[in-house]
Amino acid sequence: MKVRGDWITHPGSQALCAVLEGAGFRALFVGGCVRNDLLGVPVADIDLATDATPEIVSDIAETAGFKVVPTGIEHGTVTVVAEGRPHEVTTFRRDVETDGRRAMVAFSTRIEEDAQRRDFTMNTLYADRTGRVIDPLHGLSDLQARRVRFVGDAETRIREDYLRILRFFRFHAAYGDPEGGLDPEGLAACAAFSAGLETISRERITAELRKLLAARDPGPSVAAMARSGVLARILPGADPRALAPLVHLDQGESARWLRRLAVLGGETGHLRLSKSEARDLAALRTALGSADTPAALGWRLGEPLGTDAILARAAVLEMPLPDDWQRQVRRGAKTSFPVSAADLMPGLQGEALGARLKSLEARWLAADLTLTREELLKGA
Ligand code: ATP
Ligand code: MG
């Protein structure tokens, strides 16, 4: 079995593997790149595993003229930029003890141990620089069946790191067999230990949720999270019902994960959203309950967020989309409210001025942005 994508022939990756091997160490591609290549989906970032310690990796890489950034030295990871491409290079590790928030690790020289500390069998595939696949735990058959299965005993693995609960649903959404459903043993363990998610940082939860909701179709995974009690731990009060209709309407356009979050509802106190995400989410939630026309939403929110709002509202209310809604959102986004404060001054000042502007704006929005400045000012 071989991986064949062009990513593996990148001169930076080849050179980095060659210098590590030249010094007598192993240098193997691992995780997402190998998995995605074998599934025929795009490879995003490059992870390497090696039996050299991080200090030795750094020395060898620097001597070869590559830039080294100690991105996760406490977990044995350094990032090596070779010919413009970053590689996360992690020393073989084994799990030793854990507080459930992060697995504690020790270095190892054995690939089997390194594979055993990984989360799912489909993530334990390695490839050398010629593309030959190394499969110490027989993860290939699970990958080919698109089965997300924990390495070892699911309950034990979850208790080492509760974030793995969310990763289970995320990897199923991204790579699982949509017909086959979730692995029953893994699902039962996630349900039994969902309370452990309370100990995971908001940053780590949000990073996983973001990736989960950005899958082409997160619907079945999120529905299973709701049934198993996992969803309520990270988004109390959320309701997954509008997600499937939204995915149908947005046709898997996954880059807009926030509108998927918006239709779930629920309290976001367990998440850490950026300022702009929090603002956009609040705007979307307001739009869900509004009677604004598509043009009005385009005007209020701009085209991308206005589009999110229309789709999210149609999914939640289970209403069809008006025929020319995209054109209308675009029209709204390009239109400016034609009246300014100067038009009403000096006759109106202060609060009265603000109130009149608001009421003119409401009239203008109700008329679907068609009234002109003159029409609005007539009788104002
Ligand atoms: P992608 O980058 O596409 O999200 P990935 O598989 O590369 O997928 P990463 O989060 O980059 O995922 O992690 C790289 C590898 O490290 C995984 O494939 C897995 O083997 C291992 N890993 C990451 N997080 C954990 C964890 N919490 N527990 C156990 N193993 C993990
Ligand atoms: Mg990765």
Short mmCIF file of C-alpha atoms and ligand atoms in Angstrom, two decimals:
data_model
loop_
_atom_site.label_atom_id
_atom_site.label_comp_id
_atom_site.label_asym_id
_atom_site.label_seq_id
_atom_site.Cartn_x
_atom_site.Cartn_y
_atom_site.Cartn_z
CA MET A 1 0.00 0.00 0.00
CA LYS A 2 1.35 3.41 -0.99
CA VAL A 3 0.31 7.02 -0.68
CA ARG A 4 0.60 8.80 -3.98
CA GLY A 5 -0.30 12.50 -3.65
CA ASP A 6 2.20 15.16 -4.77
CA TRP A 7 2.39 16.46 -1.20
CA ILE A 8 4.87 13.70 -0.37
CA THR A 9 7.34 14.70 -3.09
CA HIS A 10 7.63 18.30 -1.82
CA PRO A 11 11.38 19.07 -1.82
CA GLY A 12 11.25 20.48 1.73
CA SER A 13 9.59 17.35 3.14
CA GLN A 14 11.93 15.08 1.23
CA ALA A 15 14.99 17.02 2.39
CA LEU A 16 13.87 17.02 6.03
CA CYS A 17 13.22 13.26 6.02
CA ALA A 18 16.56 12.70 4.30
CA VAL A 19 18.60 14.60 6.91
CA LEU A 20 16.87 12.81 9.79
CA GLU A 21 17.38 9.44 8.16
CA GLY A 22 20.97 10.34 7.26
CA ALA A 23 21.61 10.85 10.99
CA GLY A 24 20.23 7.38 11.72
CA PHE A 25 16.67 8.26 12.79
CA ARG A 26 13.25 7.41 11.44
CA ALA A 27 11.15 10.12 9.80
CA LEU A 28 7.58 9.13 8.98
CA PHE A 29 4.54 11.00 7.79
CA VAL A 30 1.63 10.33 10.13
CA GLY A 31 -1.98 11.22 10.92
CA GLY A 32 -4.06 13.50 8.74
CA CYS A 33 -1.80 13.58 5.67
CA VAL A 34 -1.59 9.80 5.30
CA ARG A 35 -5.25 9.28 6.21
CA ASN A 36 -6.51 11.93 3.80
CA ASP A 37 -4.29 10.76 0.97
CA LEU A 38 -5.63 7.22 1.29
CA LEU A 39 -9.20 8.57 1.35
CA GLY A 40 -8.53 10.72 -1.69
CA VAL A 41 -9.30 14.00 0.08
CA PRO A 42 -7.02 17.08 0.15
CA VAL A 43 -4.08 17.02 2.54
CA ALA A 44 -3.95 20.12 4.73
CA ASP A 45 -1.01 20.00 7.11
CA ILE A 46 2.00 17.75 7.39
CA ASP A 47 2.76 15.85 10.61
CA LEU A 48 5.94 13.83 10.97
CA ALA A 49 6.83 11.28 13.65
CA THR A 50 10.40 10.43 14.55
CA ASP A 51 12.44 8.55 17.14
CA ALA A 52 14.80 11.53 17.49
CA THR A 53 14.19 13.73 20.55
CA PRO A 54 13.00 17.30 19.91
CA GLU A 55 16.47 18.67 20.74
CA ILE A 56 18.08 16.39 18.20
CA VAL A 57 15.43 17.20 15.59
CA SER A 58 16.10 20.89 16.16
CA ASP A 59 19.88 20.45 15.86
CA ILE A 60 19.68 18.40 12.69
CA ALA A 61 17.13 20.69 11.07
CA GLU A 62 19.02 23.87 11.95
CA THR A 63 22.28 22.43 10.70
CA ALA A 64 20.52 21.66 7.42
CA GLY A 65 19.49 25.32 7.24
CA PHE A 66 15.80 24.93 8.09
CA LYS A 67 13.88 27.20 10.40
CA VAL A 68 12.81 25.56 13.68
CA VAL A 69 10.00 26.86 15.91
CA PRO A 70 9.42 25.19 19.30
CA THR A 71 5.62 25.12 18.92
CA GLY A 72 4.81 22.37 21.41
CA ILE A 73 8.07 21.37 22.99
CA GLU A 74 6.33 20.04 26.15
CA HIS A 75 4.51 17.48 24.00
CA GLY A 76 7.65 16.73 22.00
CA THR A 77 6.68 18.79 18.96
CA VAL A 78 8.76 21.25 16.98
CA THR A 79 7.74 22.89 13.73
CA VAL A 80 10.35 22.71 11.00
CA VAL A 81 9.92 24.96 7.99
CA ALA A 82 11.74 23.42 5.03
CA GLU A 83 11.62 25.10 1.61
CA GLY A 84 8.61 27.12 2.70
CA ARG A 85 6.60 24.19 4.05
CA PRO A 86 5.91 23.79 7.79
CA HIS A 87 6.12 20.30 9.30
CA GLU A 88 4.98 19.44 12.82
CA VAL A 89 7.62 16.98 13.91
CA THR A 90 6.70 14.99 17.02
CA THR A 91 8.94 12.51 18.78
CA PHE A 92 7.46 9.02 19.25
CA ARG A 93 5.61 9.06 22.54
CA ARG A 94 3.73 6.83 24.87
CA ASP A 95 1.03 7.82 27.31
CA VAL A 96 2.07 7.46 30.92
CA GLU A 97 -0.40 9.06 33.24
CA THR A 98 -3.14 11.56 32.83
CA ASP A 99 -5.34 14.11 34.51
CA GLY A 100 -8.05 13.67 31.86
CA ARG A 101 -7.41 17.08 30.39
CA ARG A 102 -4.34 16.23 28.42
CA ALA A 103 -2.57 12.94 28.16
CA MET A 104 0.84 13.06 29.83
CA VAL A 105 3.54 11.62 27.65
CA ALA A 106 7.03 10.20 27.68
CA PHE A 107 9.24 9.78 24.66
CA SER A 108 9.62 6.40 23.06
CA THR A 109 11.67 4.84 20.30
CA ARG A 110 8.96 2.34 19.33
CA ILE A 111 6.44 3.11 16.63
CA GLU A 112 3.92 0.65 18.17
CA GLU A 113 3.88 2.70 21.38
CA ASP A 114 3.51 5.91 19.41
CA ALA A 115 0.56 4.43 17.52
CA GLN A 116 -1.08 3.21 20.72
CA ARG A 117 -1.21 6.66 22.28
CA ARG A 118 -3.07 8.08 19.27
CA ASP A 119 -6.82 8.50 19.36
CA PHE A 120 -8.43 6.56 16.49
CA THR A 121 -7.19 3.64 14.42
CA MET A 122 -7.56 5.65 11.20
CA ASN A 123 -5.08 8.16 12.66
CA THR A 124 -2.36 5.57 13.30
CA LEU A 125 -1.18 5.22 9.73
CA TYR A 126 2.40 6.22 8.86
CA ALA A 127 4.22 6.53 5.56
CA ASP A 128 7.94 6.72 4.83
CA ARG A 129 9.26 9.22 2.32
CA THR A 130 8.83 6.82 -0.59
CA GLY A 131 5.13 6.64 0.27
CA ARG A 132 5.17 3.10 1.69
CA VAL A 133 2.42 2.82 4.31
CA ILE A 134 3.24 1.43 7.74
CA ASP A 135 0.24 0.24 9.73
CA PRO A 136 1.33 -1.01 13.17
CA LEU A 137 -2.20 -1.37 14.60
CA HIS A 138 -4.06 -2.53 11.50
CA GLY A 139 -5.90 0.76 11.13
CA LEU A 140 -6.12 0.44 7.37
CA SER A 141 -9.18 -1.81 7.36
CA ASP A 142 -11.04 0.66 9.59
CA LEU A 143 -10.02 3.50 7.32
CA GLN A 144 -11.20 1.64 4.24
CA ALA A 145 -14.53 0.90 5.94
CA ARG A 146 -14.62 4.53 7.11
CA ARG A 147 -15.01 3.40 10.71
CA VAL A 148 -13.89 5.76 13.47
CA ARG A 149 -12.74 3.47 16.28
CA PHE A 150 -10.78 4.30 19.40
CA VAL A 151 -7.35 2.75 19.72
CA GLY A 152 -7.73 0.27 22.58
CA ASP A 153 -10.51 0.50 25.14
CA ALA A 154 -12.76 3.48 24.41
CA GLU A 155 -13.56 4.27 28.05
CA THR A 156 -9.91 4.21 29.09
CA ARG A 157 -8.88 6.40 26.19
CA ILE A 158 -11.61 8.95 26.92
CA ARG A 159 -10.66 9.13 30.57
CA GLU A 160 -7.10 10.00 29.55
CA ASP A 161 -8.30 12.98 27.53
CA TYR A 162 -11.98 13.94 27.42
CA LEU A 163 -11.46 16.04 24.31
CA ARG A 164 -11.37 12.74 22.44
CA ILE A 165 -15.17 12.63 22.85
CA LEU A 166 -15.51 15.60 20.53
CA ARG A 167 -12.83 14.29 18.19
CA PHE A 168 -14.82 11.05 17.85
CA PHE A 169 -17.82 12.95 16.51
CA ARG A 170 -15.68 15.29 14.45
CA PHE A 171 -13.79 12.52 12.65
CA HIS A 172 -17.02 10.64 12.05
CA ALA A 173 -18.52 13.76 10.46
CA ALA A 174 -15.46 14.26 8.28
CA TYR A 175 -14.47 10.73 7.33
CA GLY A 176 -17.04 8.25 8.69
CA ASP A 177 -19.41 6.14 6.64
CA PRO A 178 -22.66 8.13 6.68
CA GLU A 179 -24.73 4.93 6.25
CA GLY A 180 -22.79 2.90 8.80
CA GLY A 181 -23.43 5.13 11.81
CA LEU A 182 -21.05 5.64 14.72
CA ASP A 183 -19.09 2.86 16.34
CA PRO A 184 -21.43 1.61 19.14
CA GLU A 185 -18.67 1.03 21.71
CA GLY A 186 -17.19 4.48 21.15
CA LEU A 187 -20.59 6.13 21.25
CA ALA A 188 -21.55 4.41 24.51
CA ALA A 189 -18.27 5.49 26.12
CA CYS A 190 -18.75 9.10 24.96
CA ALA A 191 -22.25 9.10 26.46
CA ALA A 192 -21.06 7.59 29.74
CA PHE A 193 -18.20 10.07 30.22
CA SER A 194 -19.62 13.23 28.70
CA ALA A 195 -19.44 14.99 32.08
CA GLY A 196 -15.64 14.97 31.71
CA LEU A 197 -15.94 17.64 29.02
CA GLU A 198 -16.52 20.15 31.81
CA THR A 199 -12.80 19.93 32.59
CA ILE A 200 -11.66 20.79 29.05
CA SER A 201 -10.68 24.35 28.21
CA ARG A 202 -13.06 26.50 26.20
CA GLU A 203 -10.35 26.98 23.55
CA ARG A 204 -9.92 23.26 22.89
CA ILE A 205 -13.69 22.66 22.84
CA THR A 206 -14.25 25.51 20.42
CA ALA A 207 -11.46 24.40 18.09
CA GLU A 208 -13.02 20.93 17.83
CA LEU A 209 -16.57 22.24 17.45
CA ARG A 210 -15.44 24.61 14.72
CA LYS A 211 -13.90 21.74 12.75
CA LEU A 212 -16.89 19.49 13.39
CA LEU A 213 -19.39 22.05 12.14
CA ALA A 214 -17.18 22.76 9.12
CA ALA A 215 -17.51 19.16 7.92
CA ARG A 216 -19.52 18.75 4.74
CA ASP A 217 -22.40 17.19 6.67
CA PRO A 218 -22.13 17.39 10.46
CA GLY A 219 -25.87 16.58 10.82
CA PRO A 220 -25.74 12.89 11.79
CA SER A 221 -22.82 13.43 14.20
CA VAL A 222 -24.50 16.37 15.93
CA ALA A 223 -27.76 14.43 16.20
CA ALA A 224 -25.85 11.59 17.87
CA MET A 225 -24.18 14.10 20.20
CA ALA A 226 -27.61 15.36 21.20
CA ARG A 227 -28.98 11.86 21.86
CA SER A 228 -25.94 10.87 23.90
CA GLY A 229 -25.98 13.98 26.09
CA VAL A 230 -22.67 15.30 24.73
CA LEU A 231 -24.15 18.32 22.96
CA ALA A 232 -25.78 19.60 26.15
CA ARG A 233 -22.36 19.59 27.87
CA ILE A 234 -20.83 22.03 25.42
CA LEU A 235 -23.91 23.93 24.23
CA PRO A 236 -26.62 23.67 26.91
CA GLY A 237 -30.12 24.06 25.50
CA ALA A 238 -29.05 23.40 21.90
CA ASP A 239 -31.48 21.69 19.53
CA PRO A 240 -30.01 19.84 16.54
CA ARG A 241 -33.22 19.71 14.49
CA ALA A 242 -32.57 22.62 12.11
CA LEU A 243 -29.09 21.42 11.18
CA ALA A 244 -30.12 18.81 8.59
CA PRO A 245 -32.40 21.28 6.74
CA LEU A 246 -29.59 23.86 6.80
CA VAL A 247 -27.06 21.42 5.35
CA HIS A 248 -29.61 20.60 2.66
CA LEU A 249 -30.02 24.31 1.86
CA ASP A 250 -26.34 25.20 2.00
CA GLN A 251 -25.35 22.06 0.08
CA GLY A 252 -22.44 21.31 2.33
CA GLU A 253 -20.87 24.74 1.93
CA SER A 254 -18.93 24.15 5.08
CA ALA A 255 -16.67 27.18 5.34
CA ARG A 256 -19.55 29.05 6.99
CA TRP A 257 -19.57 27.08 10.22
CA LEU A 258 -21.02 29.91 12.29
CA ARG A 259 -24.45 29.74 10.68
CA ARG A 260 -24.55 26.07 11.62
CA LEU A 261 -23.77 27.07 15.18
CA ALA A 262 -26.50 29.72 15.00
CA VAL A 263 -29.26 27.24 14.12
CA LEU A 264 -28.34 24.97 17.03
CA GLY A 265 -29.14 27.67 19.56
CA GLY A 266 -28.07 27.01 23.14
CA GLU A 267 -25.79 28.87 25.51
CA THR A 268 -22.26 29.54 24.32
CA GLY A 269 -20.67 30.02 27.75
CA HIS A 270 -18.52 26.88 27.31
CA LEU A 271 -17.06 28.25 24.09
CA ARG A 272 -14.39 30.85 23.39
CA LEU A 273 -15.42 32.72 20.27
CA SER A 274 -13.40 35.56 18.78
CA LYS A 275 -14.92 39.03 19.09
CA SER A 276 -16.02 39.04 15.47
CA GLU A 277 -17.49 35.53 15.73
CA ALA A 278 -19.46 36.50 18.83
CA ARG A 279 -20.75 39.61 17.08
CA ASP A 280 -21.72 37.71 13.93
CA LEU A 281 -23.40 34.96 15.95
CA ALA A 282 -25.47 37.52 17.87
CA ALA A 283 -26.49 39.17 14.58
CA LEU A 284 -27.50 35.81 13.12
CA ARG A 285 -29.54 34.91 16.16
CA THR A 286 -31.36 38.24 15.99
CA ALA A 287 -32.03 37.67 12.29
CA LEU A 288 -33.55 34.24 13.00
CA GLY A 289 -36.39 35.92 14.83
CA SER A 290 -36.83 38.86 12.48
CA ALA A 291 -39.23 39.44 9.58
CA ASP A 292 -36.59 41.30 7.54
CA THR A 293 -36.70 40.75 3.79
CA PRO A 294 -33.60 39.27 2.11
CA ALA A 295 -32.67 42.75 0.87
CA ALA A 296 -33.02 44.18 4.37
CA LEU A 297 -30.77 41.46 5.77
CA GLY A 298 -28.25 42.14 3.01
CA TRP A 299 -28.27 45.81 3.97
CA ARG A 300 -27.96 45.14 7.70
CA LEU A 301 -25.36 42.38 7.56
CA GLY A 302 -23.62 42.57 4.19
CA GLU A 303 -23.69 39.81 1.61
CA PRO A 304 -21.90 36.85 3.27
CA LEU A 305 -23.51 37.20 6.69
CA GLY A 306 -26.86 38.17 5.14
CA THR A 307 -26.70 34.94 3.14
CA ASP A 308 -25.99 33.01 6.35
CA ALA A 309 -29.00 34.66 7.97
CA ILE A 310 -31.42 33.82 5.16
CA LEU A 311 -30.33 30.19 5.02
CA ALA A 312 -30.35 29.78 8.79
CA ARG A 313 -33.79 31.34 9.14
CA ALA A 314 -35.27 29.20 6.37
CA ALA A 315 -33.85 26.09 8.08
CA VAL A 316 -35.17 26.98 11.52
CA LEU A 317 -38.62 28.06 10.33
CA GLU A 318 -38.76 25.25 7.76
CA MET A 319 -39.76 27.76 5.11
CA PRO A 320 -38.80 27.66 1.45
CA LEU A 321 -36.33 30.26 0.16
CA PRO A 322 -37.80 32.96 -2.07
CA ASP A 323 -36.75 32.46 -5.72
CA ASP A 324 -34.46 35.44 -6.18
CA TRP A 325 -33.18 35.73 -2.61
CA GLN A 326 -29.51 35.81 -3.59
CA ARG A 327 -30.05 38.73 -5.93
CA GLN A 328 -32.04 40.50 -3.21
CA VAL A 329 -29.33 40.04 -0.55
CA ARG A 330 -26.79 41.40 -3.01
CA ARG A 331 -29.03 44.36 -3.83
CA GLY A 332 -29.42 45.14 -0.12
CA ALA A 333 -25.71 44.86 0.52
CA LYS A 334 -25.01 47.43 -2.20
CA THR A 335 -27.72 49.90 -1.16
CA SER A 336 -27.24 52.78 1.28
CA PHE A 337 -30.00 54.27 3.38
CA PRO A 338 -30.76 57.46 1.42
CA VAL A 339 -31.51 59.84 4.32
CA SER A 340 -28.86 61.35 6.56
CA ALA A 341 -29.07 63.38 9.75
CA ALA A 342 -28.18 66.50 7.79
CA ASP A 343 -31.44 66.12 5.82
CA LEU A 344 -33.47 66.54 9.04
CA MET A 345 -31.44 69.27 10.72
CA PRO A 346 -31.73 71.84 12.05
CA GLY A 347 -35.50 71.18 12.39
CA LEU A 348 -34.72 68.11 14.50
CA GLN A 349 -31.93 67.67 17.05
CA GLY A 350 -30.73 65.13 19.60
CA GLU A 351 -33.12 62.36 20.59
CA ALA A 352 -35.91 63.51 18.32
CA LEU A 353 -33.51 63.38 15.39
CA GLY A 354 -32.41 59.86 16.26
CA ALA A 355 -36.01 58.69 16.65
CA ARG A 356 -37.04 60.14 13.28
CA LEU A 357 -34.08 58.54 11.52
CA LYS A 358 -35.03 55.18 13.09
CA SER A 359 -38.64 55.46 12.00
CA LEU A 360 -37.67 56.46 8.45
CA GLU A 361 -35.29 53.52 8.34
CA ALA A 362 -38.06 51.16 9.47
CA ARG A 363 -40.36 52.49 6.71
CA TRP A 364 -37.60 52.11 4.15
CA LEU A 365 -36.88 48.51 5.24
CA ALA A 366 -40.59 47.63 5.25
CA ALA A 367 -40.80 48.95 1.68
CA ASP A 368 -37.93 46.58 0.81
CA LEU A 369 -35.41 49.42 0.33
CA THR A 370 -37.32 50.91 -2.60
CA LEU A 371 -38.30 54.38 -1.26
CA THR A 372 -36.16 57.30 -2.44
CA ARG A 373 -34.82 60.10 -0.31
CA GLU A 374 -37.53 62.42 -1.60
CA GLU A 375 -40.32 59.93 -0.87
CA LEU A 376 -39.01 59.40 2.64
CA LEU A 377 -38.58 63.11 3.40
CA LYS A 378 -42.00 64.02 2.03
CA GLY A 379 -44.02 64.68 5.15
CA ALA A 380 -41.07 63.92 7.42
P1 ATP B 1 -6.67 17.29 10.76
O1 ATP B 1 -5.35 18.01 10.86
O2 ATP B 1 -7.16 17.04 9.39
O3 ATP B 1 -7.70 17.85 11.66
P2 ATP B 1 -5.23 15.19 12.07
O4 ATP B 1 -5.48 13.71 12.17
O5 ATP B 1 -3.92 15.59 11.47
O6 ATP B 1 -6.45 15.80 11.29
P3 ATP B 1 -4.46 16.66 14.39
O7 ATP B 1 -5.34 17.27 15.43
O8 ATP B 1 -3.60 17.53 13.53
O9 ATP B 1 -5.41 15.76 13.50
O10 ATP B 1 -3.54 15.61 15.14
C1 ATP B 1 -2.50 14.88 14.47
C2 ATP B 1 -2.46 13.45 14.99
O11 ATP B 1 -2.13 13.44 16.39
C3 ATP B 1 -3.81 12.72 14.89
O12 ATP B 1 -3.95 12.06 13.65
C4 ATP B 1 -3.71 11.75 16.04
O13 ATP B 1 -2.98 10.61 15.66
C5 ATP B 1 -2.93 12.49 17.09
N1 ATP B 1 -3.77 13.22 18.08
C6 ATP B 1 -4.16 14.52 18.04
N2 ATP B 1 -4.90 14.86 19.11
C7 ATP B 1 -4.99 13.75 19.86
C8 ATP B 1 -5.62 13.46 21.12
N3 ATP B 1 -6.33 14.37 21.80
N4 ATP B 1 -5.47 12.20 21.60
C9 ATP B 1 -4.74 11.26 20.93
N5 ATP B 1 -4.15 11.47 19.76
C10 ATP B 1 -4.26 12.71 19.21
MG MG B 2 -3.05 17.55 11.38
#
